[in-house]
PDB file of C-alpha atoms in Angstrom:
ATOM      1  CA  MET A   1     -13.128   2.723 -14.482  1.00 47.00           C
ATOM      2  CA  LYS A   2     -15.223   3.268 -11.366  1.00 45.00           C
ATOM      3  CA  ARG A   3     -13.612   3.912  -8.004  1.00 53.00           C
ATOM      4  CA  ASN A   4     -14.856   0.692  -6.383  1.00 50.00           C
ATOM      5  CA  VAL A   5     -13.484  -1.358  -9.273  1.00 48.00           C
ATOM      6  CA  VAL A   6     -10.086   0.298  -8.857  1.00 52.00           C
ATOM      7  CA  HIS A   7     -10.156  -0.492  -5.136  1.00 53.00           C
ATOM      8  CA  GLN A   8     -11.091  -4.132  -5.747  1.00 51.00           C
ATOM      9  CA  PHE A   9      -8.295  -4.418  -8.296  1.00 56.00           C
ATOM     10  CA  SER A  10      -5.837  -2.934  -5.792  1.00 54.00           C
ATOM     11  CA  LYS A  11      -6.897  -5.398  -3.089  1.00 52.00           C
ATOM     12  CA  PHE A  12      -6.516  -8.308  -5.496  1.00 52.00           C
ATOM     13  CA  ILE A  13      -2.959  -7.259  -6.387  1.00 57.00           C
ATOM     14  CA  GLU A  14      -2.169  -6.684  -2.698  1.00 52.00           C
ATOM     15  CA  ASP A  15      -2.632 -10.398  -2.020  1.00 53.00           C
ATOM     16  CA  TRP A  16       0.111 -11.251  -4.521  1.00 61.00           C
ATOM     17  CA  VAL A  17       2.873  -8.823  -3.624  1.00 68.00           C
ATOM     18  CA  PRO A  18       5.304  -8.768  -0.636  1.00 72.00           C
ATOM     19  CA  ALA A  19       3.994  -7.408   2.664  1.00 71.00           C
ATOM     20  CA  GLU A  20       6.418  -4.481   2.537  1.00 82.00           C
ATOM     21  CA  ALA A  21       5.062  -3.341  -0.841  1.00 88.00           C
ATOM     22  CA  SER A  22       2.696  -0.408  -1.336  1.00 91.00           C
ATOM     23  CA  ILE A  23       0.392  -0.247  -4.364  1.00 91.00           C
ATOM     24  CA  ALA A  24      -0.483   2.896  -6.294  1.00 93.00           C
ATOM     25  CA  ILE A  25      -2.960   3.182  -9.164  1.00 92.00           C
ATOM     26  CA  ALA A  26      -3.037   6.321 -11.272  1.00 94.00           C
ATOM     27  CA  GLY A  27      -5.632   7.460 -13.753  1.00 91.00           C
ATOM     28  CA  GLY A  28      -4.551  10.276 -16.022  1.00 90.00           C
ATOM     29  CA  ASP A  29      -2.379  12.773 -14.187  1.00 93.00           C
ATOM     30  CA  LYS A  30      -3.515  11.830 -10.643  1.00 95.00           C
ATOM     31  CA  TYR A  31      -3.396   8.882  -8.266  1.00 96.00           C
ATOM     32  CA  VAL A  32      -6.839   7.357  -7.765  1.00 92.00           C
ATOM     33  CA  SER A  33      -5.998   4.603  -5.272  1.00 90.00           C
ATOM     34  CA  TYR A  34      -3.158   3.856  -2.846  1.00 92.00           C
ATOM     35  CA  ILE A  35      -2.723   0.933  -0.450  1.00 89.00           C
ATOM     36  CA  PRO A  36       0.306   1.421   1.834  1.00 91.00           C
ATOM     37  CA  GLY A  37       2.594  -1.441   2.836  1.00 87.00           C
ATOM     38  CA  SER A  38       5.370  -1.292   5.407  1.00 87.00           C
ATOM     39  CA  HIS A  39       7.398   0.749   2.882  1.00 90.00           C
ATOM     40  CA  ASP A  40       4.962   3.660   2.688  1.00 93.00           C
ATOM     41  CA  ILE A  41       5.889   6.660   0.519  1.00 94.00           C
ATOM     42  CA  GLN A  42       2.641   8.363   1.570  1.00 94.00           C
ATOM     43  CA  ILE A  43       0.879   8.974  -1.715  1.00 95.00           C
ATOM     44  CA  THR A  44      -2.583  10.495  -1.263  1.00 94.00           C
ATOM     45  CA  GLN A  45      -5.664   9.999  -3.417  1.00 92.00           C
ATOM     46  CA  GLY A  46      -5.926  12.827  -5.934  1.00 94.00           C
ATOM     47  CA  GLN A  47      -2.215  13.664  -5.693  1.00 96.00           C
ATOM     48  CA  PRO A  48      -0.689  14.666  -9.064  1.00 96.00           C
ATOM     49  CA  VAL A  49       1.746  12.220 -10.681  1.00 96.00           C
ATOM     50  CA  PRO A  50       5.253  13.748 -10.306  1.00 95.00           C
ATOM     51  CA  LEU A  51       8.032  13.817 -12.858  1.00 93.00           C
ATOM     52  CA  GLY A  52      10.558  11.029 -12.344  1.00 93.00           C
ATOM     53  CA  SER A  53       8.092   8.645 -10.702  1.00 95.00           C
ATOM     54  CA  ILE A  54       7.572   5.124 -12.018  1.00 96.00           C
ATOM     55  CA  THR A  55       4.038   6.114 -13.052  1.00 96.00           C
ATOM     56  CA  GLU A  56       5.313   9.036 -15.121  1.00 95.00           C
ATOM     57  CA  ARG A  57       7.897   6.766 -16.765  1.00 94.00           C
ATOM     58  CA  VAL A  58       5.227   4.196 -17.616  1.00 94.00           C
ATOM     59  CA  TYR A  59       3.214   6.960 -19.283  1.00 93.00           C
ATOM     60  CA  SER A  60       6.156   8.305 -21.272  1.00 92.00           C
ATOM     61  CA  GLN A  61       7.540   4.901 -22.301  1.00 91.00           C
ATOM     62  CA  LYS A  62       4.133   3.190 -22.718  1.00 89.00           C
ATOM     63  CA  ARG A  63       5.425  -0.080 -21.283  1.00 91.00           C
ATOM     64  CA  ARG A  64       6.348  -1.908 -18.074  1.00 92.00           C
ATOM     65  CA  VAL A  65       9.022  -0.013 -16.129  1.00 91.00           C
ATOM     66  CA  GLU A  66      11.190  -1.308 -13.281  1.00 90.00           C
ATOM     67  CA  SER A  67      13.690   0.999 -11.591  1.00 89.00           C
ATOM     68  CA  LEU A  68      15.126   2.523  -8.448  1.00 89.00           C
ATOM     69  CA  VAL A  69      13.721   6.009  -7.690  1.00 91.00           C
ATOM     70  CA  ASP A  70      15.640   8.362  -5.403  1.00 89.00           C
ATOM     71  CA  GLU A  71      14.251  10.548  -2.623  1.00 89.00           C
ATOM     72  CA  THR A  72      13.893  13.661  -4.793  1.00 90.00           C
ATOM     73  CA  VAL A  73      10.537  12.455  -6.173  1.00 94.00           C
ATOM     74  CA  PHE A  74       8.497  11.575  -3.050  1.00 94.00           C
ATOM     75  CA  GLY A  75      10.957  12.358  -0.244  1.00 92.00           C
ATOM     76  CA  THR A  76      11.546   8.625   0.284  1.00 91.00           C
ATOM     77  CA  PRO A  77      13.517   6.381  -2.088  1.00 91.00           C
ATOM     78  CA  TYR A  78      11.833   3.276  -3.462  1.00 92.00           C
ATOM     79  CA  TYR A  79      12.174   0.476  -5.988  1.00 91.00           C
ATOM     80  CA  GLY A  80       9.147   0.448  -8.265  1.00 92.00           C
ATOM     81  CA  VAL A  81       7.616  -1.859 -10.845  1.00 92.00           C
ATOM     82  CA  GLY A  82       4.987  -0.158 -12.992  1.00 92.00           C
ATOM     83  CA  TYR A  83       2.469  -1.463 -15.523  1.00 92.00           C
ATOM     84  CA  PRO A  84       0.296   0.461 -17.998  1.00 92.00           C
ATOM     85  CA  LEU A  85      -3.474   0.100 -17.582  1.00 88.00           C
ATOM     86  CA  GLU A  86      -5.876   0.600 -20.467  1.00 84.00           C
ATOM     87  CA  ASP A  87      -9.620  -0.010 -20.689  1.00 77.00           C
ATOM     88  CA  ALA A  88     -11.011   0.678 -24.171  1.00 76.00           C
ATOM     89  CA  GLU A  89     -14.604   0.243 -23.017  1.00 78.00           C
ATOM     90  CA  THR A  90     -14.508   2.966 -20.365  1.00 77.00           C
ATOM     91  CA  GLY A  91     -11.635   4.972 -21.837  1.00 78.00           C
ATOM     92  CA  PHE A  92      -9.606   4.599 -18.642  1.00 80.00           C
ATOM     93  CA  SER A  93      -5.858   5.114 -19.088  1.00 87.00           C
ATOM     94  CA  GLY A  94      -3.470   4.830 -16.184  1.00 90.00           C
ATOM     95  CA  ALA A  95      -0.760   2.820 -14.461  1.00 92.00           C
ATOM     96  CA  LEU A  96      -0.308   0.468 -11.533  1.00 93.00           C
ATOM     97  CA  THR A  97       2.901   0.660  -9.516  1.00 94.00           C
ATOM     98  CA  VAL A  98       4.188  -1.820  -6.952  1.00 93.00           C
ATOM     99  CA  ILE A  99       6.402   0.151  -4.526  1.00 94.00           C
ATOM    100  CA  LEU A 100       9.177  -1.703  -2.683  1.00 91.00           C
ATOM    101  CA  PRO A 101      12.073  -0.763  -0.375  1.00 87.00           C
ATOM    102  CA  PRO A 102      15.192   0.499  -2.237  1.00 84.00           C
ATOM    103  CA  GLU A 103      17.237  -2.507  -1.129  1.00 76.00           C
ATOM    104  CA  TYR A 104      14.907  -4.773  -3.107  1.00 75.00           C
ATOM    105  CA  SER A 105      16.990  -3.875  -6.158  1.00 63.00           C
ATOM    106  CA  PHE A 106      19.911  -5.792  -4.618  1.00 54.00           C
ATOM    107  CA  LYS A 107      17.943  -8.982  -5.190  1.00 56.00           C
ATOM    108  CA  LYS A 108      17.698  -8.356  -8.931  1.00 55.00           C
ATOM    109  CA  HIS A 109      21.385  -8.890  -9.644  1.00 59.00           C
ATOM    110  CA  LYS A 110      24.221 -10.987  -8.321  1.00 70.00           C
ATOM    111  CA  PRO A 111      26.103  -8.711  -5.873  1.00 78.00           C
ATOM    112  CA  LEU A 112      29.532  -7.498  -6.908  1.00 83.00           C
ATOM    113  CA  SER A 113      32.539  -9.110  -5.228  1.00 89.00           C
ATOM    114  CA  PHE A 114      34.881  -6.348  -6.431  1.00 92.00           C
ATOM    115  CA  ILE A 115      34.795  -2.910  -8.038  1.00 92.00           C
ATOM    116  CA  VAL A 116      37.372  -1.608 -10.491  1.00 93.00           C
ATOM    117  CA  GLY A 117      38.614   1.834  -9.490  1.00 94.00           C
ATOM    118  CA  ARG A 118      40.913   4.181 -11.352  1.00 94.00           C
ATOM    119  CA  LYS A 119      43.830   6.013  -9.753  1.00 92.00           C
ATOM    120  CA  ASP A 120      46.006   8.118 -12.033  1.00 91.00           C
ATOM    121  CA  ASP A 121      46.528   5.893 -15.083  1.00 90.00           C
ATOM    122  CA  LEU A 122      45.965   2.603 -13.266  1.00 93.00           C
ATOM    123  CA  TRP A 123      42.781   0.512 -13.059  1.00 93.00           C
ATOM    124  CA  ILE A 124      42.717  -1.449  -9.816  1.00 94.00           C
ATOM    125  CA  PRO A 125      40.268  -4.231  -8.813  1.00 94.00           C
ATOM    126  CA  ILE A 126      39.098  -3.477  -5.262  1.00 95.00           C
ATOM    127  CA  SER A 127      37.572  -6.195  -3.099  1.00 95.00           C
ATOM    128  CA  ILE A 128      34.089  -5.110  -2.011  1.00 94.00           C
ATOM    129  CA  GLU A 129      35.040  -5.742   1.638  1.00 94.00           C
ATOM    130  CA  GLN A 130      37.806  -3.117   1.358  1.00 95.00           C
ATOM    131  CA  VAL A 131      35.412  -0.363   0.319  1.00 97.00           C
ATOM    132  CA  MET A 132      34.609   1.954   3.246  1.00 97.00           C
ATOM    133  CA  TYR A 133      32.172   4.206   1.429  1.00 97.00           C
ATOM    134  CA  ILE A 134      31.200   5.452  -2.016  1.00 97.00           C
ATOM    135  CA  GLU A 135      30.551   9.102  -2.838  1.00 97.00           C
ATOM    136  CA  SER A 136      28.820  10.929  -5.686  1.00 94.00           C
ATOM    137  CA  LYS A 137      30.239  14.411  -6.199  1.00 93.00           C
ATOM    138  CA  ASP A 138      30.136  16.784  -9.171  1.00 91.00           C
ATOM    139  CA  LYS A 139      28.595  14.018 -11.328  1.00 88.00           C
ATOM    140  CA  LYS A 140      31.536  11.716 -10.552  1.00 93.00           C
ATOM    141  CA  THR A 141      31.712   8.602  -8.367  1.00 95.00           C
ATOM    142  CA  PHE A 142      34.515   8.027  -5.869  1.00 97.00           C
ATOM    143  CA  ILE A 143      35.377   4.830  -3.984  1.00 97.00           C
ATOM    144  CA  TYR A 144      37.154   5.190  -0.643  1.00 97.00           C
ATOM    145  CA  THR A 145      39.276   2.518   1.040  1.00 95.00           C
ATOM    146  CA  GLU A 146      41.932   2.667   3.768  1.00 92.00           C
ATOM    147  CA  ASP A 147      44.492   2.820   0.940  1.00 90.00           C
ATOM    148  CA  GLY A 148      43.030   5.883  -0.764  1.00 92.00           C
ATOM    149  CA  CYS A 149      40.430   7.238  -3.155  1.00 96.00           C
ATOM    150  CA  TYR A 150      39.571   5.795  -6.578  1.00 97.00           C
ATOM    151  CA  HIS A 151      37.314   6.934  -9.394  1.00 96.00           C
ATOM    152  CA  SER A 152      34.568   4.660 -10.754  1.00 94.00           C
ATOM    153  CA  LYS A 153      32.995   5.042 -14.184  1.00 90.00           C
ATOM    154  CA  PHE A 154      29.629   3.907 -12.804  1.00 89.00           C
ATOM    155  CA  PRO A 155      27.121   6.314 -11.207  1.00 88.00           C
ATOM    156  CA  LEU A 156      26.180   5.830  -7.576  1.00 89.00           C
ATOM    157  CA  LYS A 157      22.688   4.616  -8.501  1.00 81.00           C
ATOM    158  CA  THR A 158      24.127   1.795 -10.643  1.00 82.00           C
ATOM    159  CA  LEU A 159      26.561   0.667  -7.942  1.00 88.00           C
ATOM    160  CA  GLN A 160      23.774   0.704  -5.351  1.00 84.00           C
ATOM    161  CA  GLN A 161      21.916  -1.898  -7.378  1.00 77.00           C
ATOM    162  CA  ARG A 162      24.948  -4.193  -7.518  1.00 83.00           C
ATOM    163  CA  ILE A 163      26.695  -3.996  -4.139  1.00 89.00           C
ATOM    164  CA  PRO A 164      25.679  -6.427  -1.345  1.00 88.00           C
ATOM    165  CA  ASP A 165      23.371  -5.571   1.546  1.00 86.00           C
ATOM    166  CA  THR A 166      26.382  -5.069   3.815  1.00 92.00           C
ATOM    167  CA  PHE A 167      26.231  -1.494   2.450  1.00 94.00           C
ATOM    168  CA  ILE A 168      23.616   1.113   3.324  1.00 93.00           C
ATOM    169  CA  ARG A 169      22.567   4.345   1.622  1.00 93.00           C
ATOM    170  CA  ILE A 170      22.656   7.228   4.125  1.00 94.00           C
ATOM    171  CA  HIS A 171      22.467  10.225   1.789  1.00 94.00           C
ATOM    172  CA  ARG A 172      21.881  10.972  -1.873  1.00 90.00           C
ATOM    173  CA  SER A 173      25.691  11.336  -2.096  1.00 94.00           C
ATOM    174  CA  TYR A 174      26.876   8.479   0.161  1.00 96.00           C
ATOM    175  CA  ILE A 175      26.684   4.702   0.467  1.00 96.00           C
ATOM    176  CA  VAL A 176      28.539   3.253   3.456  1.00 97.00           C
ATOM    177  CA  ASN A 177      29.946  -0.180   4.249  1.00 96.00           C
ATOM    178  CA  ILE A 178      28.222  -1.067   7.535  1.00 96.00           C
ATOM    179  CA  SER A 179      31.336  -2.853   8.807  1.00 95.00           C
ATOM    180  CA  SER A 180      33.271   0.417   8.404  1.00 96.00           C
ATOM    181  CA  ILE A 181      30.970   2.346  10.746  1.00 96.00           C
ATOM    182  CA  LYS A 182      32.614   3.213  14.070  1.00 95.00           C
ATOM    183  CA  HIS A 183      29.513   4.806  15.542  1.00 96.00           C
ATOM    184  CA  ILE A 184      26.395   6.858  14.743  1.00 94.00           C
ATOM    185  CA  SER A 185      25.734  10.037  16.717  1.00 93.00           C
ATOM    186  CA  ARG A 186      23.980  13.393  16.530  1.00 89.00           C
ATOM    187  CA  ASP A 187      25.570  16.679  15.510  1.00 83.00           C
ATOM    188  CA  LEU A 188      25.006  20.061  17.174  1.00 80.00           C
ATOM    189  CA  ILE A 189      21.551  20.452  15.607  1.00 84.00           C
ATOM    190  CA  SER A 190      20.522  16.824  16.339  1.00 82.00           C
ATOM    191  CA  ASN A 191      20.961  15.448  12.819  1.00 88.00           C
ATOM    192  CA  LEU A 192      22.373  11.932  12.571  1.00 93.00           C
ATOM    193  CA  GLU A 193      25.943  11.503  11.374  1.00 94.00           C
ATOM    194  CA  VAL A 194      28.112   8.465  10.754  1.00 95.00           C
ATOM    195  CA  THR A 195      31.714   8.272  11.950  1.00 96.00           C
ATOM    196  CA  LEU A 196      33.859   5.750  10.116  1.00 96.00           C
ATOM    197  CA  LYS A 197      36.665   3.588  11.478  1.00 93.00           C
ATOM    198  CA  GLY A 198      40.274   4.387  10.660  1.00 86.00           C
ATOM    199  CA  PRO A 199      42.798   7.041  11.650  1.00 83.00           C
ATOM    200  CA  GLU A 200      40.963   9.844   9.836  1.00 86.00           C
ATOM    201  CA  SER A 201      37.591   9.110  11.543  1.00 89.00           C
ATOM    202  CA  THR A 202      35.688  10.429   8.523  1.00 94.00           C
ATOM    203  CA  VAL A 203      32.258  11.840   9.433  1.00 95.00           C
ATOM    204  CA  LEU A 204      29.370  11.636   6.953  1.00 96.00           C
ATOM    205  CA  PRO A 205      25.889  13.159   7.346  1.00 95.00           C
ATOM    206  CA  VAL A 206      22.674  11.119   7.271  1.00 94.00           C
ATOM    207  CA  SER A 207      20.131  13.118   5.267  1.00 91.00           C
ATOM    208  CA  GLN A 208      16.630  13.492   6.721  1.00 90.00           C
ATOM    209  CA  SER A 209      15.107  11.486   3.874  1.00 87.00           C
ATOM    210  CA  TYR A 210      17.291   8.472   4.809  1.00 89.00           C
ATOM    211  CA  VAL A 211      16.992   8.616   8.609  1.00 90.00           C
ATOM    212  CA  GLN A 212      14.052   6.200   8.749  1.00 89.00           C
ATOM    213  CA  HIS A 213      15.763   3.866   6.266  1.00 87.00           C
ATOM    214  CA  VAL A 214      18.997   3.832   8.332  1.00 91.00           C
ATOM    215  CA  ARG A 215      17.181   3.313  11.651  1.00 90.00           C
ATOM    216  CA  LYS A 216      15.047   0.501  10.260  1.00 87.00           C
ATOM    217  CA  ASN A 217      17.909  -1.392   8.642  1.00 86.00           C
ATOM    218  CA  LEU A 218      20.359  -0.974  11.524  1.00 90.00           C
ATOM    219  CA  GLY A 219      17.714  -1.532  14.178  1.00 89.00           C
ATOM    220  CA  PHE A 220      17.902   1.484  16.464  1.00 89.00           C
TER     221      PHE A 220
END
């Protein structure tokens, strides 16, 4: 498939996807075309296809793939929808990926109104409004409320896809209820940190890969 044909194909798709979407086309083990949207993960032409990306999953599964991808792949999290591309006449084999903001995944499911947490030998339904933040630690997921800490059987990535947009991801290990934020400040080395409401005034770090996401969604 010639380069100009790939570019024309990209421009055609661009007209049919949301304005915030970026479009990446890969051929073989490299990206051959990239059109950035407002959610730009900064892929460059000729860049190798990394493990864990939607493109790599399309290749390995040989089918359409739709999933949330964390910041460990490109440095910026995204929600991707990928499609295999094959052209028998030219021998081209590749994939097209539509790249969307991570919060787009919230629109794919009805948001949870409660989460069941475990404490000792009890399973307790927790109203989503009561959740202050959710933490992933040592391959376990913990839900924090003013009444205490509970264990969830679901990984953080799964809960992120189901909780409402009143929550925001600030770190690979933390999702925070925006209404539980007391203030956002800088630490001694100028990294952002979130201080939560409540008597304990819990402080959580904002990782560098989520700073832009937090600023954009909270508007500062």
